[in-house]
């Protein structure tokens, strides 16, 4: 009996795993060797140069700004996303009737815009609309504010999803817990801190991990809206990798940088998700 | 009581304000899509003088809308179906067996880790692989790739959700002699409705909007989906924003309609999940 | 029990078949090198109803019975398909593309040309990916001399010197596309980099075309006083910064070795007086670029000129087509940006545009032949004139005819001593270009342009670029 159910466990994961290997693992392994070569992306042949690309990457001065930018993106983006999505979820969760359902719809519509489209739309808005409305200069042309401007775009585009996840988590919290707390005299703040937050941990795991790693990988929106400018103040690591792979004809180097980047992200992602998973309270 | 009503009013006002802020960009997109090029160059906020429906007509014609629409549907919906089936099974298995068998835990870790991989580094190997398997410019090829890149996140979502479902029900069924497959499909899967709806909705959205993968794997105009086609309207140095937004809105319309229809189930699904055991 | 087994079998079959699916999609592993022109039979059926195919070129497969693949080897009566990959988006150029393909296919019924359009941002990526996967397009476009060098060094480009059509092209322009004396690319057009101005506005304020620096300043001041923005500067877009600097820098430096010397660190910026002079000159016109040049991009600037907000744009001669397509009634003229104080000394920059190349296909003779023929046709007078007419550009034909555009005629009216032709010169490659203009932008965005600090950092950054 036990053997049969053991088998089933493996059978369940098999189809997903097959697709996964096909689309990700196999290409990844196929591409790894390039990082150890001097391939420029065009020639037929290349020579193996051992770890040179990696040592170059660690000493590369041009990579410092992208790293700083990326970290800044991740910080602003994750904090912003968590606060805004949670805020929206709490707001919509109130019993405000039909308006709440309309609100949910409206907060989710921006998610239907693709990253590229969002970038074009907001480029237009920052350039023309804000200029007319608020008479301010284009935020995307301001080196100090450009990352903030792009984060705002991204939040508009993605908070709808996380709002749904938090909403789903909020609905899963049994109402009697709040009742009990109210009877005990706890105010809104206290019940939020001691009931809502802990029971919302599974949602945090999902949202924070995904949000953080996705901002660290930031590429499409930035590429479309500023291309990394002005003078590199919004160039992210992904953008730098892309430039090396295809623009500067340094495919080997680009691949090496991305491998280091992936390792860093994997370590960070696992740490963060483990942090939250440990704090999850099972219902 | 009166206090509650005042607070309610403030909440409603605040909500309306936030809704307005969120709606504003979409409104701009819609507004611009009805303007001619010179109207757009004059002012971004003005109301269109006449409703330039030729933007939409041109957009439909130039992007071969029906074909592109068919392509988008053909790559999105089968993929989402596969994703839901495979990830629900996978997520269930990982959630239930991680404690006892390490291998499931590692798989979970692997999936989470794979989310960190940026697509650029996979591009050339994927292209090579597809070339040698002759899957380039095929709809099946796209379905395989889209499913493959989405499994990790979808499984991740399912794992979290399944953990919140008590084991008693399916264990009871197993003791009663029910097989593990039946137990899953008949008992557990229906309970996964909320997360399934979320996963399905999200992936319909993402796959419909996919650009990078379609750009690389689909180069023949006849198989290109909507997202790639409408990108050309935002051509690098030749933007006619009116027509570009018209094309973009046409591209988004199916998804928005889908979501509006699915909304009901999302709401039901979400609140349904709260009422269990 | 039976049900159990059945379910298990079902599950296993499902997983196994899912695994086999990708391989099933292949059908016969084909003969010949896979060409991008072939599609899967099942995919054909799925899109068989597709009627609106671009270029009027019928997909070769839809006319074939199921079960056959397009023969690639040269053989009597079989269609050879070649691919042309480009990133053109201007409607005028696309019209030319359609025209030449239609003409070619009519003259050569056994050949078909497919186009693959890729957005400019992703072009390099797609090209390199395809070449790396043995799926190179037969004809494609490359940007500039440094790209020709890269690709020819990797033996990806076919030697074009033997094509008869080359005789139609202006030999001065052919230098662009030659590496070590061998012709690897042919530029389609030449762009003039100069000041594009609104003739009506100039007339309105009684302004004459300036040829000295002081005259230029005078023009700007008059315009500014009357509420017109003298220069539409779209500095949010990198190439706008680039060309506004280049029109000053190149005439002043006048030295074909300037870029190479900087790359190889044979000369430094700190000691380059001419560079400093150029930057000072650039800075002196900064006050005439409006109040938010760094937040304005190329699209906006074209709009501004089209609706009369801005009087001049310093950029390449595609500006004529760009602005005219927004406002067909505008009268545009071109004059060279003044860089000296002597009268009539201003120099106009001419740079050949992107070049078309032929892939060095060592594996498929038939395709190479067909592509050669097509390429030859592209070099013909018929094709060149069609290009000029449709795209509103200066063609590289020997007897280029620009009578359809007074502005372009302006550009061509400068005598040889006042024309700086950069054909064949290696300018900065992509990485150096990015670093160079990023650094300039950084200092230009400060309140005042500190030229010495700029030079110091340029030297530092150039030295830091690893080979």
mmCIF file of N, CA and C in Angstrom, chain C residues 96-167:
data_model
loop_
_atom_site.group_PDB
_atom_site.id
_atom_site.type_symbol
_atom_site.label_atom_id
_atom_site.label_comp_id
_atom_site.label_asym_id
_atom_site.label_seq_id
_atom_site.Cartn_x
_atom_site.Cartn_y
_atom_site.Cartn_z
ATOM 1 N N UNK C 96 9.483 50.789 -49.951
ATOM 2 C CA UNK C 96 10.575 50.420 -50.848
ATOM 3 C C UNK C 96 10.850 48.921 -50.751
ATOM 4 N N UNK C 97 10.861 48.420 -49.506
ATOM 5 C CA UNK C 97 11.107 46.991 -49.296
ATOM 6 C C UNK C 97 10.094 46.163 -50.085
ATOM 7 N N UNK C 98 8.816 46.541 -49.937
ATOM 8 C CA UNK C 98 7.780 45.800 -50.663
ATOM 9 C C UNK C 98 8.004 45.868 -52.159
ATOM 10 N N UNK C 99 8.332 47.059 -52.650
ATOM 11 C CA UNK C 99 8.527 47.248 -54.088
ATOM 12 C C UNK C 99 9.648 46.387 -54.631
ATOM 13 N N UNK C 100 10.820 46.454 -53.988
ATOM 14 C CA UNK C 100 11.949 45.704 -54.553
ATOM 15 C C UNK C 100 11.711 44.206 -54.506
ATOM 16 N N UNK C 101 11.052 43.759 -53.421
ATOM 17 C CA UNK C 101 10.793 42.320 -53.348
ATOM 18 C C UNK C 101 9.830 41.906 -54.447
ATOM 19 N N UNK C 102 8.780 42.702 -54.642
ATOM 20 C CA UNK C 102 7.802 42.360 -55.674
ATOM 21 C C UNK C 102 8.464 42.330 -57.045
ATOM 22 N N UNK C 103 9.270 43.344 -57.332
ATOM 23 C CA UNK C 103 9.942 43.383 -58.635
ATOM 24 C C UNK C 103 10.875 42.196 -58.818
ATOM 25 N N UNK C 104 11.626 41.900 -57.778
ATOM 26 C CA UNK C 104 12.588 40.809 -57.883
ATOM 27 C C UNK C 104 11.897 39.477 -58.111
ATOM 28 N N UNK C 105 10.824 39.256 -57.347
ATOM 29 C CA UNK C 105 10.156 37.959 -57.457
ATOM 30 C C UNK C 105 9.481 37.803 -58.807
ATOM 31 N N UNK C 106 9.017 38.924 -59.367
ATOM 32 C CA UNK C 106 8.421 38.815 -60.699
ATOM 33 C C UNK C 106 9.477 38.427 -61.719
ATOM 34 N N UNK C 107 10.657 39.010 -61.573
ATOM 35 C CA UNK C 107 11.715 38.702 -62.531
ATOM 36 C C UNK C 107 12.316 37.328 -62.294
ATOM 37 N N UNK C 108 12.194 36.832 -61.073
ATOM 38 C CA UNK C 108 12.783 35.528 -60.746
ATOM 39 C C UNK C 108 11.752 34.635 -60.065
ATOM 40 N N UNK C 109 10.894 34.023 -60.828
ATOM 41 C CA UNK C 109 9.767 33.288 -60.226
ATOM 42 C C UNK C 109 10.183 32.096 -59.375
ATOM 43 N N UNK C 110 11.439 31.680 -59.507
ATOM 44 C CA UNK C 110 11.830 30.528 -58.694
ATOM 45 C C UNK C 110 12.494 30.953 -57.387
ATOM 46 N N UNK C 111 12.396 32.235 -57.074
ATOM 47 C CA UNK C 111 12.984 32.681 -55.810
ATOM 48 C C UNK C 111 11.976 33.464 -54.999
ATOM 49 N N UNK C 112 12.032 33.289 -53.707
ATOM 50 C CA UNK C 112 11.119 34.008 -52.821
ATOM 51 C C UNK C 112 11.921 34.693 -51.720
ATOM 52 N N UNK C 113 11.524 35.906 -51.412
ATOM 53 C CA UNK C 113 12.215 36.639 -50.357
ATOM 54 C C UNK C 113 11.278 36.841 -49.171
ATOM 55 N N UNK C 114 11.701 36.352 -48.008
ATOM 56 C CA UNK C 114 10.930 36.592 -46.785
ATOM 57 C C UNK C 114 11.604 37.677 -45.988
ATOM 58 N N UNK C 115 10.820 38.559 -45.413
ATOM 59 C CA UNK C 115 11.450 39.542 -44.535
ATOM 60 C C UNK C 115 11.188 39.190 -43.094
ATOM 61 N N UNK C 116 12.142 39.513 -42.251
ATOM 62 C CA UNK C 116 11.950 39.375 -40.819
ATOM 63 C C UNK C 116 12.229 40.724 -40.201
ATOM 64 N N UNK C 117 11.203 41.310 -39.625
ATOM 65 C CA UNK C 117 11.412 42.613 -39.015
ATOM 66 C C UNK C 117 11.578 42.435 -37.519
ATOM 67 N N UNK C 118 12.561 43.118 -36.979
ATOM 68 C CA UNK C 118 12.831 43.043 -35.556
ATOM 69 C C UNK C 118 12.936 44.480 -35.049
ATOM 70 N N UNK C 119 12.390 44.781 -33.875
ATOM 71 C CA UNK C 119 12.531 46.145 -33.365
ATOM 72 C C UNK C 119 14.000 46.503 -33.199
ATOM 73 N N UNK C 120 14.327 47.766 -33.410
ATOM 74 C CA UNK C 120 15.727 48.197 -33.395
ATOM 75 C C UNK C 120 16.441 47.824 -32.109
ATOM 76 N N UNK C 121 15.753 47.922 -30.969
ATOM 77 C CA UNK C 121 16.377 47.605 -29.687
ATOM 78 C C UNK C 121 16.842 46.161 -29.616
ATOM 79 N N UNK C 122 16.129 45.282 -30.295
ATOM 80 C CA UNK C 122 16.428 43.854 -30.160
ATOM 81 C C UNK C 122 17.180 43.309 -31.365
ATOM 82 N N UNK C 123 17.500 44.189 -32.302
ATOM 83 C CA UNK C 123 18.048 43.727 -33.564
ATOM 84 C C UNK C 123 19.361 42.974 -33.399
ATOM 85 N N UNK C 124 20.311 43.608 -32.713
ATOM 86 C CA UNK C 124 21.624 42.954 -32.560
ATOM 87 C C UNK C 124 21.467 41.590 -31.908
ATOM 88 N N UNK C 125 20.602 41.571 -30.883
ATOM 89 C CA UNK C 125 20.384 40.338 -30.130
ATOM 90 C C UNK C 125 19.883 39.232 -31.048
ATOM 91 N N UNK C 126 18.848 39.552 -31.831
ATOM 92 C CA UNK C 126 18.273 38.538 -32.711
ATOM 93 C C UNK C 126 19.273 38.095 -33.766
ATOM 94 N N UNK C 127 19.983 39.059 -34.321
ATOM 95 C CA UNK C 127 20.929 38.707 -35.379
ATOM 96 C C UNK C 127 21.975 37.739 -34.850
ATOM 97 N N UNK C 128 22.549 38.076 -33.710
ATOM 98 C CA UNK C 128 23.600 37.222 -33.163
ATOM 99 C C UNK C 128 23.061 35.862 -32.746
ATOM 100 N N UNK C 129 21.852 35.863 -32.189
ATOM 101 C CA UNK C 129 21.254 34.583 -31.796
ATOM 102 C C UNK C 129 21.076 33.691 -33.008
ATOM 103 N N UNK C 130 20.562 34.288 -34.087
ATOM 104 C CA UNK C 130 20.303 33.476 -35.264
ATOM 105 C C UNK C 130 21.591 32.958 -35.872
ATOM 106 N N UNK C 131 22.594 33.817 -35.945
ATOM 107 C CA UNK C 131 23.862 33.365 -36.535
ATOM 108 C C UNK C 131 24.458 32.262 -35.680
ATOM 109 N N UNK C 132 24.357 32.434 -34.372
ATOM 110 C CA UNK C 132 24.941 31.435 -33.474
ATOM 111 C C UNK C 132 24.210 30.109 -33.551
ATOM 112 N N UNK C 133 23.003 30.129 -34.080
ATOM 113 C CA UNK C 133 22.245 28.881 -34.149
ATOM 114 C C UNK C 133 22.148 28.344 -35.563
ATOM 115 N N UNK C 134 23.067 28.774 -36.413
ATOM 116 C CA UNK C 134 23.059 28.310 -37.807
ATOM 117 C C UNK C 134 21.778 28.665 -38.511
ATOM 118 N N UNK C 135 21.219 29.806 -38.149
ATOM 119 C CA UNK C 135 19.965 30.184 -38.781
ATOM 120 C C UNK C 135 20.085 31.598 -39.325
ATOM 121 N N UNK C 136 21.263 31.940 -39.816
ATOM 122 C CA UNK C 136 21.503 33.321 -40.205
ATOM 123 C C UNK C 136 20.620 33.752 -41.363
ATOM 124 N N UNK C 137 20.158 35.003 -41.319
ATOM 125 C CA UNK C 137 19.421 35.522 -42.473
ATOM 126 C C UNK C 137 20.395 35.710 -43.632
ATOM 127 N N UNK C 138 19.874 35.672 -44.856
ATOM 128 C CA UNK C 138 20.785 35.779 -45.991
ATOM 129 C C UNK C 138 21.240 37.205 -46.228
ATOM 130 N N UNK C 139 20.295 38.131 -46.038
ATOM 131 C CA UNK C 139 20.622 39.540 -46.237
ATOM 132 C C UNK C 139 20.254 40.260 -44.952
ATOM 133 N N UNK C 140 21.134 41.091 -44.454
ATOM 134 C CA UNK C 140 20.779 41.839 -43.252
ATOM 135 C C UNK C 140 21.486 43.177 -43.223
ATOM 136 N N UNK C 141 21.130 43.956 -42.229
ATOM 137 C CA UNK C 141 21.620 45.324 -42.123
ATOM 138 C C UNK C 141 22.579 45.411 -40.947
ATOM 139 N N UNK C 142 23.662 46.134 -41.120
ATOM 140 C CA UNK C 142 24.560 46.391 -39.989
ATOM 141 C C UNK C 142 24.785 47.887 -39.884
ATOM 142 N N UNK C 143 25.017 48.350 -38.657
ATOM 143 C CA UNK C 143 25.024 49.790 -38.421
ATOM 144 C C UNK C 143 26.198 50.582 -38.938
ATOM 145 N N UNK C 144 27.397 50.133 -38.677
ATOM 146 C CA UNK C 144 28.525 51.023 -38.974
ATOM 147 C C UNK C 144 29.830 50.243 -39.130
ATOM 148 N N UNK C 145 30.873 50.994 -39.339
ATOM 149 C CA UNK C 145 32.170 50.402 -39.649
ATOM 150 C C UNK C 145 32.629 49.425 -38.578
ATOM 151 N N UNK C 146 32.398 49.753 -37.329
ATOM 152 C CA UNK C 146 32.913 48.838 -36.307
ATOM 153 C C UNK C 146 32.164 47.512 -36.349
ATOM 154 N N UNK C 147 30.887 47.551 -36.691
ATOM 155 C CA UNK C 147 30.141 46.297 -36.838
ATOM 156 C C UNK C 147 30.660 45.505 -38.034
ATOM 157 N N UNK C 148 30.944 46.211 -39.155
ATOM 158 C CA UNK C 148 31.458 45.492 -40.323
ATOM 159 C C UNK C 148 32.759 44.781 -39.953
ATOM 160 N N UNK C 149 33.568 45.466 -39.166
ATOM 161 C CA UNK C 149 34.847 44.851 -38.787
ATOM 162 C C UNK C 149 34.635 43.609 -37.958
ATOM 163 N N UNK C 150 33.748 43.734 -36.959
ATOM 164 C CA UNK C 150 33.469 42.582 -36.093
ATOM 165 C C UNK C 150 33.009 41.380 -36.884
ATOM 166 N N UNK C 151 32.011 41.631 -37.728
ATOM 167 C CA UNK C 151 31.396 40.508 -38.422
ATOM 168 C C UNK C 151 32.305 39.938 -39.502
ATOM 169 N N UNK C 152 33.077 40.808 -40.155
ATOM 170 C CA UNK C 152 33.956 40.268 -41.199
ATOM 171 C C UNK C 152 35.100 39.495 -40.574
ATOM 172 N N UNK C 153 35.555 39.953 -39.406
ATOM 173 C CA UNK C 153 36.617 39.210 -38.734
ATOM 174 C C UNK C 153 36.146 37.815 -38.364
ATOM 175 N N UNK C 154 34.852 37.705 -38.098
ATOM 176 C CA UNK C 154 34.305 36.390 -37.756
ATOM 177 C C UNK C 154 33.883 35.628 -38.997
ATOM 178 N N UNK C 155 34.243 36.177 -40.151
ATOM 179 C CA UNK C 155 33.965 35.517 -41.431
ATOM 180 C C UNK C 155 32.485 35.301 -41.677
ATOM 181 N N UNK C 156 31.689 36.267 -41.284
ATOM 182 C CA UNK C 156 30.253 36.115 -41.513
ATOM 183 C C UNK C 156 29.785 36.872 -42.739
ATOM 184 N N UNK C 157 30.657 37.707 -43.293
ATOM 185 C CA UNK C 157 30.210 38.551 -44.402
ATOM 186 C C UNK C 157 30.827 38.107 -45.712
ATOM 187 N N UNK C 158 30.027 38.199 -46.747
ATOM 188 C CA UNK C 158 30.470 37.789 -48.063
ATOM 189 C C UNK C 158 31.136 38.967 -48.771
ATOM 190 N N UNK C 159 32.185 38.669 -49.506
ATOM 191 C CA UNK C 159 32.906 39.705 -50.227
ATOM 192 C C UNK C 159 32.092 40.181 -51.421
ATOM 193 N N UNK C 160 31.721 41.464 -51.392
ATOM 194 C CA UNK C 160 30.806 41.974 -52.399
ATOM 195 C C UNK C 160 31.492 42.590 -53.604
ATOM 196 N N UNK C 161 32.835 42.639 -53.606
ATOM 197 C CA UNK C 161 33.534 43.375 -54.657
ATOM 198 C C UNK C 161 33.192 42.891 -56.047
ATOM 199 N N UNK C 162 32.784 41.621 -56.142
ATOM 200 C CA UNK C 162 32.576 41.075 -57.481
ATOM 201 C C UNK C 162 31.200 41.351 -58.053
ATOM 202 N N UNK C 163 30.313 41.954 -57.264
ATOM 203 C CA UNK C 163 28.966 42.170 -57.773
ATOM 204 C C UNK C 163 28.943 43.313 -58.789
ATOM 205 N N UNK C 164 28.232 43.100 -59.900
ATOM 206 C CA UNK C 164 28.190 44.126 -60.960
ATOM 207 C C UNK C 164 27.515 45.387 -60.465
ATOM 208 N N UNK C 165 26.514 45.218 -59.615
ATOM 209 C CA UNK C 165 25.745 46.367 -59.163
ATOM 210 C C UNK C 165 26.573 47.416 -58.445
ATOM 211 N N UNK C 166 27.723 47.015 -57.948
ATOM 212 C CA UNK C 166 28.581 47.942 -57.203
ATOM 213 C C UNK C 166 28.947 49.162 -58.044
ATOM 214 N N UNK C 167 28.992 48.985 -59.348
ATOM 215 C CA UNK C 167 29.359 50.107 -60.212
ATOM 216 C C UNK C 167 28.369 51.254 -60.145
#
